[in-house]
CSV table of C-alpha atoms and ligand atoms in Angstrom, one decimal:
chain,number,residue,atom,x,y,z
K,1,MET,CA,-14.2,27.0,31.9
K,2,ILE,CA,-12.4,29.7,31.0
K,3,VAL,CA,-13.4,33.1,32.9
K,4,VAL,CA,-13.0,36.5,30.8
K,5,LEU,CA,-11.9,40.0,32.4
K,6,LYS,CA,-13.5,42.8,31.1
K,7,GLN,CA,-11.4,45.0,28.8
K,8,ASP,CA,-10.8,47.8,31.5
K,9,SER,CA,-9.2,45.4,33.5
K,10,ASP,CA,-5.8,46.6,34.3
K,11,GLU,CA,-3.1,44.8,35.4
K,12,SER,CA,-4.2,44.5,39.6
K,13,ASP,CA,-7.1,43.6,38.6
K,14,ILE,CA,-5.6,40.1,36.2
K,15,THR,CA,-3.1,39.7,39.6
K,16,ARG,CA,-5.7,39.8,41.7
K,17,VAL,CA,-8.5,37.3,39.7
K,18,ASN,CA,-5.9,34.8,39.2
K,19,SER,CA,-4.4,34.9,42.7
K,20,LYS,CA,-8.7,33.8,43.7
K,21,LEU,CA,-8.4,30.8,41.5
K,22,VAL,CA,-5.5,30.1,41.8
K,23,SER,CA,-6.3,29.5,45.5
K,24,LEU,CA,-9.1,27.5,44.6
K,25,GLY,CA,-6.4,24.6,43.7
K,26,VAL,CA,-6.5,24.5,39.9
K,27,GLN,CA,-4.3,26.2,37.1
K,28,THR,CA,-4.4,28.7,35.5
K,29,GLN,CA,-3.4,30.0,31.8
K,30,VAL,CA,-3.4,33.7,31.2
K,31,THR,CA,-3.6,35.2,27.5
K,32,VAL,CA,-3.5,38.7,27.0
K,33,GLY,CA,-5.1,38.9,23.4
K,34,SER,CA,-5.5,41.3,21.3
K,35,SER,CA,-9.4,41.2,22.4
K,36,GLY,CA,-8.7,41.4,26.2
K,37,VAL,CA,-7.9,38.8,29.0
K,38,VAL,CA,-9.0,35.7,29.4
K,39,ILE,CA,-7.4,33.2,32.0
K,40,GLY,CA,-8.3,29.3,31.4
K,41,LEU,CA,-8.8,27.1,33.6
K,42,ILE,CA,-7.6,23.3,33.7
K,43,GLY,CA,-8.1,21.0,36.1
K,44,ASN,CA,-11.0,20.6,38.8
K,45,THR,CA,-13.2,23.0,38.5
K,46,SER,CA,-16.3,22.0,39.8
K,47,VAL,CA,-14.5,23.9,42.8
K,48,ILE,CA,-15.5,26.7,41.6
K,49,ASN,CA,-18.2,28.5,42.1
K,50,GLU,CA,-19.3,30.4,38.9
K,51,GLU,CA,-21.4,33.2,40.2
K,52,GLU,CA,-17.9,34.1,43.4
K,53,ILE,CA,-16.6,34.5,40.4
K,54,LYS,CA,-19.1,36.8,38.4
K,55,GLY,CA,-19.2,38.7,41.2
K,56,ASP,CA,-15.4,40.1,41.0
K,57,LYS,CA,-15.5,43.8,39.4
K,58,SER,CA,-13.2,42.6,36.6
K,59,VAL,CA,-15.6,39.3,35.2
K,60,GLU,CA,-16.9,39.9,32.7
K,61,ASP,CA,-18.3,36.1,31.9
K,62,VAL,CA,-17.6,32.5,33.0
K,63,ILE,CA,-17.9,30.3,30.2
K,64,LYS,CA,-17.8,25.9,30.8
K,65,VAL,CA,-15.0,24.7,27.9
K,66,LYS,CA,-16.6,21.4,27.2
K,67,GLU,CA,-14.3,19.7,24.7
K,68,PRO,CA,-11.3,18.0,26.7
K,69,PHE,CA,-8.3,19.7,25.7
K,70,LYS,CA,-7.6,22.7,27.1
K,71,LYS,CA,-4.4,24.6,25.9
K,72,ALA,CA,-4.8,24.1,21.8
K,73,ASN,CA,-8.2,25.3,23.2
K,74,ARG,CA,-9.1,29.1,21.0
K,75,LYS,CA,-11.4,30.1,24.1
K,76,PHE,CA,-8.2,29.8,25.8
K,77,HIS,CA,-6.3,31.4,23.7
K,78,PRO,CA,-8.7,34.3,21.2
K,79,ASP,CA,-6.0,34.9,18.2
K,80,ASN,CA,-3.7,32.5,16.4
K,81,THR,CA,-0.3,31.0,17.9
K,82,ILE,CA,2.2,32.5,15.9
K,83,ILE,CA,5.3,30.8,16.3
K,84,ASP,CA,9.2,32.4,15.2
K,85,ILE,CA,11.3,29.9,14.2
K,86,CYS,CA,15.0,32.1,13.9
K,87,GLY,CA,13.4,34.2,12.7
K,88,ARG,CA,10.6,32.5,9.9
K,89,LYS,CA,7.4,33.1,11.8
K,90,ILE,CA,4.0,30.0,11.1
K,91,GLY,CA,0.5,30.6,11.2
K,92,GLY,CA,0.9,35.1,10.7
K,93,GLU,CA,0.3,36.4,7.6
K,94,LYS,CA,3.0,34.9,5.5
K,95,LEU,CA,2.8,30.9,4.5
K,96,ALA,CA,5.5,28.2,5.8
K,97,ILE,CA,7.2,26.4,2.9
K,98,ILE,CA,8.7,22.9,4.2
K,99,ALA,CA,9.9,21.5,1.1
K,100,GLY,CA,13.2,18.7,0.6
K,101,PRO,CA,13.5,14.9,0.0
K,102,CYS,CA,11.3,12.3,2.1
K,103,SER,CA,14.2,10.8,3.8
K,104,VAL,CA,18.4,12.3,3.4
K,105,GLU,CA,20.5,9.6,1.0
K,106,SER,CA,23.7,12.1,0.5
K,107,PRO,CA,25.3,14.9,0.1
K,108,GLU,CA,25.1,15.7,-2.8
K,109,GLN,CA,21.1,15.1,-2.8
K,110,ILE,CA,20.6,17.1,0.4
K,111,ILE,CA,22.1,20.0,-1.0
K,112,SER,CA,21.6,20.1,-4.1
K,113,VAL,CA,17.3,19.8,-3.0
K,114,ALA,CA,18.0,22.1,-0.4
K,115,LYS,CA,19.4,24.5,-2.4
K,116,SER,CA,16.7,24.1,-5.7
K,117,VAL,CA,14.0,24.7,-3.2
K,118,LYS,CA,15.1,27.7,-1.2
K,119,ASP,CA,15.3,29.3,-5.4
K,120,SER,CA,12.2,28.6,-5.6
K,121,GLY,CA,11.4,30.6,-2.0
K,122,ALA,CA,10.5,27.8,0.5
K,123,GLY,CA,10.8,28.6,4.5
K,124,PHE,CA,11.9,25.9,5.6
K,125,LEU,CA,14.2,22.6,4.6
K,126,ARG,CA,12.0,18.6,5.1
K,127,GLY,CA,13.9,15.6,5.0
K,128,GLY,CA,14.0,12.2,7.0
K,129,ALA,CA,17.3,11.3,8.6
K,130,PHE,CA,15.1,8.3,10.4
K,131,LYS,CA,12.3,7.2,8.7
K,132,PRO,CA,9.7,5.1,9.9
K,133,ARG,CA,9.0,2.0,7.1
K,134,THR,CA,6.6,-0.6,7.4
K,135,SER,CA,9.3,-2.9,6.1
K,136,PRO,CA,11.9,-3.0,9.1
K,137,TYR,CA,13.9,-4.7,5.0
K,138,ALA,CA,13.5,-1.3,4.0
K,139,PHE,CA,15.8,1.8,4.1
K,140,GLN,CA,15.2,2.9,7.1
K,141,GLY,CA,17.3,6.0,6.6
K,142,MET,CA,20.6,7.7,7.3
K,143,ARG,CA,20.1,8.2,11.0
K,144,GLU,CA,22.3,9.9,12.8
K,145,GLU,CA,25.0,10.4,9.4
K,146,GLY,CA,21.7,11.7,8.2
K,147,LEU,CA,22.0,14.7,10.4
K,148,GLU,CA,24.5,16.0,10.0
K,149,LEU,CA,24.0,16.3,6.5
K,150,LEU,CA,20.9,18.4,7.1
K,151,LYS,CA,23.6,20.5,9.4
K,152,ILE,CA,25.4,20.8,6.6
K,153,ALA,CA,22.1,21.7,4.1
K,154,ARG,CA,21.5,24.8,6.7
K,155,GLU,CA,24.5,26.3,7.0
K,156,GLU,CA,25.2,26.3,2.8
K,157,THR,CA,21.1,27.5,2.5
K,158,GLY,CA,20.2,29.5,5.7
K,159,LEU,CA,16.8,26.9,6.1
K,160,PRO,CA,15.8,25.8,9.0
K,161,ILE,CA,16.0,22.3,9.1
K,162,VAL,CA,12.8,19.7,10.4
K,163,THR,CA,12.8,16.4,10.6
K,164,GLU,CA,11.4,13.1,12.3
K,165,ILE,CA,12.3,12.1,15.6
K,166,MET,CA,10.7,8.6,16.4
K,167,SER,CA,12.1,8.0,20.1
K,168,PRO,CA,12.3,9.7,23.0
K,169,TYR,CA,15.6,8.7,23.7
K,170,LEU,CA,16.8,10.7,20.5
K,171,ILE,CA,16.0,14.8,21.6
K,172,ASP,CA,18.6,15.6,23.2
K,173,LYS,CA,19.9,15.4,20.2
K,174,PHE,CA,17.3,16.7,18.4
K,175,ILE,CA,16.9,19.3,20.6
K,176,GLU,CA,20.2,20.6,20.1
K,177,ASP,CA,20.2,20.5,16.3
K,178,VAL,CA,16.9,20.2,14.7
K,179,ASP,CA,15.1,23.6,14.4
K,180,ILE,CA,11.7,21.7,14.0
K,181,ILE,CA,10.5,18.3,15.0
K,182,GLN,CA,8.5,16.2,13.3
K,183,VAL,CA,6.2,13.4,15.1
K,184,GLY,CA,4.9,11.4,12.2
K,185,ALA,CA,1.5,10.6,11.6
K,186,ARG,CA,2.9,6.3,13.0
K,187,ASN,CA,3.3,8.2,16.1
K,188,MET,CA,0.7,10.8,17.0
K,189,GLN,CA,-0.8,8.3,20.1
K,190,ASN,CA,2.5,7.6,21.2
K,191,PHE,CA,1.7,9.6,24.3
K,192,GLU,CA,5.6,8.6,26.1
K,193,LEU,CA,7.3,11.2,23.3
K,194,LEU,CA,4.3,14.1,23.3
K,195,LYS,CA,4.8,14.1,27.2
K,196,GLU,CA,8.8,14.1,26.4
K,197,LEU,CA,8.7,16.9,23.6
K,198,GLY,CA,6.1,18.8,26.3
K,199,ARG,CA,8.6,18.3,28.9
K,200,ALA,CA,12.1,18.2,28.0
K,201,THR,CA,12.3,21.3,25.2
K,202,ARG,CA,10.7,24.1,23.6
K,203,LYS,CA,11.3,23.8,19.9
K,204,PRO,CA,8.7,23.3,17.8
K,205,ILE,CA,7.0,20.3,17.2
K,206,LEU,CA,5.6,19.3,13.4
K,207,LEU,CA,2.2,17.1,14.8
K,208,LYS,CA,1.4,15.1,12.3
K,209,ARG,CA,-2.2,13.8,12.3
K,210,GLY,CA,-2.7,9.5,12.7
K,211,LEU,CA,-3.4,7.7,10.1
K,212,SER,CA,-6.5,7.1,10.9
K,213,ASN,CA,-7.2,9.8,13.5
K,214,THR,CA,-10.1,12.2,14.8
K,215,ILE,CA,-9.5,15.5,15.1
K,216,GLU,CA,-10.6,15.3,18.8
K,217,GLU,CA,-7.8,13.2,19.5
K,218,TRP,CA,-5.2,15.2,17.4
K,219,LEU,CA,-6.0,17.8,18.9
K,220,MET,CA,-5.4,15.8,21.8
K,221,SER,CA,-2.4,14.8,21.3
K,222,ALA,CA,-1.2,18.8,20.6
K,223,GLU,CA,-2.5,19.0,24.7
K,224,TYR,CA,-0.4,16.6,25.3
K,225,ILE,CA,2.9,18.4,24.4
K,226,MET,CA,1.3,22.2,24.9
K,227,ALA,CA,0.2,19.9,29.2
K,228,GLY,CA,4.1,19.6,29.1
K,229,GLY,CA,5.0,23.1,29.0
K,230,ASN,CA,6.0,23.1,25.2
K,231,GLU,CA,3.4,24.6,23.6
K,232,ASN,CA,5.0,25.3,20.4
K,233,VAL,CA,2.6,23.3,18.4
K,234,ILE,CA,2.0,22.8,14.8
K,235,LEU,CA,-0.4,21.0,13.3
K,236,CYS,CA,0.0,19.2,10.5
K,237,GLU,CA,-2.6,17.6,7.9
K,238,ARG,CA,-1.1,14.7,5.8
K,239,GLY,CA,-4.6,12.1,4.9
K,240,ILE,CA,-6.8,9.9,7.1
K,241,ARG,CA,-6.9,6.3,5.7
K,242,THR,CA,-10.2,6.1,4.3
K,243,PHE,CA,-12.1,3.1,2.6
K,244,GLU,CA,-10.5,4.6,-1.1
K,245,LYS,CA,-7.5,3.1,-2.2
K,246,PHE,CA,-7.1,5.2,-5.7
K,247,THR,CA,-4.9,7.6,-3.8
K,248,ARG,CA,-2.1,6.4,-0.6
K,249,ASN,CA,-4.4,8.8,1.9
K,250,THR,CA,-7.5,11.1,1.5
K,251,LEU,CA,-6.7,14.8,2.2
K,252,ASP,CA,-8.8,16.0,4.7
K,253,LEU,CA,-9.3,19.1,4.1
K,254,SER,CA,-12.3,20.5,6.0
K,255,ALA,CA,-9.9,19.5,8.5
K,256,VAL,CA,-8.2,22.4,8.4
K,257,LEU,CA,-11.3,24.2,8.8
K,258,ALA,CA,-12.6,22.4,11.7
K,259,VAL,CA,-9.4,22.9,13.4
K,260,LYS,CA,-8.9,26.6,12.3
K,261,LYS,CA,-12.0,27.2,14.5
K,262,LEU,CA,-11.1,25.0,17.3
K,263,SER,CA,-7.7,25.7,18.1
K,264,HIS,CA,-5.5,28.8,17.6
K,265,LEU,CA,-1.9,26.3,16.6
K,266,PRO,CA,-0.7,26.4,13.0
K,267,VAL,CA,-1.6,24.3,10.8
K,268,VAL,CA,0.1,22.9,7.9
K,269,VAL,CA,-1.3,20.6,5.0
K,270,ASP,CA,1.1,17.5,3.6
K,271,PRO,CA,-0.1,17.1,0.5
K,272,SER,CA,3.0,14.5,-0.5
K,273,HIS,CA,1.6,11.1,2.1
K,274,ALA,CA,-2.2,12.4,1.6
K,275,ALA,CA,-2.4,11.8,-2.7
K,276,GLY,CA,0.6,9.6,-2.5
K,277,MET,CA,1.1,10.9,-6.6
K,278,TRP,CA,3.4,13.3,-7.7
K,279,TRP,CA,0.3,15.0,-10.3
K,280,MET,CA,-2.5,15.4,-7.1
K,281,VAL,CA,0.8,17.8,-4.9
K,282,GLU,CA,0.8,20.8,-7.4
K,283,ASP,CA,-3.4,21.2,-7.5
K,284,LEU,CA,-4.2,19.4,-3.8
K,285,SER,CA,-1.3,22.6,-3.1
K,286,ARG,CA,-3.2,25.2,-4.2
K,287,ALA,CA,-6.4,24.0,-3.0
K,288,ALA,CA,-4.8,23.7,1.5
K,289,VAL,CA,-3.7,27.5,1.0
K,290,ALA,CA,-7.3,28.4,-0.5
K,291,VAL,CA,-9.1,27.0,2.0
K,292,GLY,CA,-6.8,28.2,4.7
K,293,ALA,CA,-4.1,26.3,5.8
K,294,ASP,CA,-0.6,28.1,7.9
K,295,GLY,CA,1.4,26.3,5.1
K,296,LEU,CA,2.8,23.2,2.9
K,297,ILE,CA,5.3,20.2,3.5
K,298,ILE,CA,6.3,19.0,0.1
K,299,GLU,CA,8.2,16.3,-0.8
K,300,VAL,CA,11.0,17.6,-3.5
K,301,HIS,CA,13.6,14.8,-5.3
K,302,ASN,CA,16.3,15.8,-7.9
K,303,ASP,CA,15.8,12.7,-9.0
K,304,PRO,CA,12.4,10.9,-7.7
K,305,ALA,CA,12.6,7.8,-10.4
K,306,ASN,CA,16.0,6.9,-8.2
K,307,ALA,CA,14.4,7.9,-4.8
K,308,LYS,CA,14.8,5.5,-1.9
K,309,CYS,CA,11.6,6.6,-0.1
K,310,ASP,CA,8.2,8.5,-1.2
K,311,GLY,CA,10.0,8.9,-5.1
K,312,ASP,CA,6.3,8.3,-6.6
K,313,GLN,CA,5.1,11.3,-4.2
K,314,SER,CA,7.0,13.7,-4.5
K,315,LEU,CA,7.5,16.7,-7.1
K,316,LYS,CA,10.9,17.4,-8.9
K,317,PRO,CA,12.7,20.7,-8.0
K,318,GLU,CA,11.1,22.7,-11.7
K,319,ARG,CA,7.4,21.4,-11.1
K,320,PHE,CA,8.0,23.0,-7.1
K,321,ASP,CA,9.5,25.9,-8.2
K,322,ASN,CA,5.8,26.5,-10.8
K,323,LEU,CA,3.4,25.5,-8.2
K,324,MET,CA,5.4,28.3,-5.8
K,325,LYS,CA,4.9,30.6,-8.2
K,326,SER,CA,1.5,30.0,-9.5
K,327,LEU,CA,1.3,29.5,-5.5
K,328,LYS,CA,1.1,33.8,-5.1
K,329,ASP,CA,-2.2,34.2,-6.5
K,330,ILE,CA,-4.2,32.1,-4.4
K,331,ALA,CA,-1.8,33.8,-1.5
K,332,LYS,CA,-3.3,36.7,-2.7
K,333,ALA,CA,-6.8,36.3,-2.6
K,334,VAL,CA,-6.8,34.1,0.9
K,335,GLY,CA,-5.3,37.6,2.7
K,336,ARG,CA,-1.7,35.5,2.7
K,337,GLU,CA,1.9,36.3,1.0
K,338,LEU,CA,3.8,34.0,0.5
T,401,PEP,C1,7.1,11.5,5.8
T,401,PEP,O1,7.0,13.5,6.3
T,401,PEP,O2,8.0,11.6,5.4
T,401,PEP,C2,6.5,10.9,6.7
T,401,PEP,C3,6.9,9.9,7.3
T,401,PEP,O3,5.2,11.3,6.7
T,401,PEP,P1,4.0,11.2,8.3
T,401,PEP,O4,4.4,10.2,9.3
T,401,PEP,O5,2.4,11.6,8.0
T,401,PEP,O6,3.5,9.0,7.1
T,402,MN,MN1,7.8,10.3,2.8
């Protein structure tokens, strides 16, 4: 349920209505936005007598929120959420471009890719240190050593780092070292991990959509993090499983539109994991920006043929550079900047 206050409500009106609601035993979230003040209610709202609340001189309307996600719901927070990461914003006018290899493999590799994507205009560096692999015999990532290398690459380039967490046991280390903590598709419903990320940190969480999860399930996973107190969630559409086998996954660009309507959270698109083939990545990136994504996360490798992970879907630095140039006009056409 949300309580919409009248435009002319002042601080004391907000406090009065909010205190009344709190006294009824519900949790409230007051959002002061560009179009006015909204008080979102979480908990047992059946105790609320709508007519009584509507009787307050400052209340414009009381609206039921039927969706199960509340804090992630646009009705609770009508303006877009803009997340600030070391002065760089995700969710505003400027597109967030996150680029780098699937996995950190060596100092030379990560530093060379970091420098080249920075020169091309990327705002963030990605690189997996702990890798979720289908096979236990495949490269599992450089783990702690990989995190150290990402920190060096950040020092060398100034790019904030994005890397995946797989276990709640590593949260302390990630909180200290990582600028955006990625929750991968395979962990989207690892509820203990989500709860811990909500409770223990306010660092932004890049929440990938699960392999076969609905938009509502994805938003409920965001809700887990937000319910714990961390409202800095960035959604990432990375393709879903369908009957189609030609592509690694099926990029669901309609999900970007759906999520933008249902939620205020920023959403970025990962065309690399969606397609699984490097030659689709540039066109899909342009399509994602055209449809209104707040950014992209793209795999870039200096030597894709010998990459330890996801080489087939990785762009070479020169191609990434071309892509960045071509994105400028598309960004402009949809009122964004690069
Ligand atoms: C990745 O980003 O390298 C990754 C493993 O992604 P996903 O969780 O989307 O498969
Ligand atoms: Mn990958």
